[in-house]
XYZ file of C-alpha atoms in Angstrom:
28
model
C -2.689 -53.962 -14.440
C -2.157 -51.437 -17.483
C -4.916 -49.414 -16.385
C -2.719 -48.151 -13.457
C 0.361 -47.611 -15.624
C -0.385 -44.223 -16.947
C -1.343 -43.182 -13.186
C 2.007 -44.277 -12.084
C 3.980 -42.958 -14.970
C 2.186 -39.343 -14.350
C 3.045 -39.599 -10.613
C 6.655 -40.393 -11.478
C 7.027 -37.567 -13.954
C 5.272 -35.337 -11.375
C 7.765 -36.540 -8.332
C 10.673 -35.965 -10.549
C 9.906 -32.493 -11.992
C 8.939 -31.232 -8.430
C 12.185 -32.471 -7.151
C 14.288 -31.321 -10.022
C 12.600 -27.765 -9.707
C 13.165 -27.905 -6.058
C 16.805 -28.789 -6.678
C 17.006 -26.186 -9.201
C 15.726 -23.161 -7.224
C 18.030 -20.979 -4.972
C 17.373 -21.183 -1.295
C 15.611 -18.173 -0.230
C-alpha cells in the first residue's frame, strides 16, 4: 500500500493548497 502513499499525500497537499488559495483570495 506504500506505493499509493505519495499520491495520496500529493492529492492532500493539492487540495489543502487550493482550498487555502480560494479562502485567501478576495471575492471578485
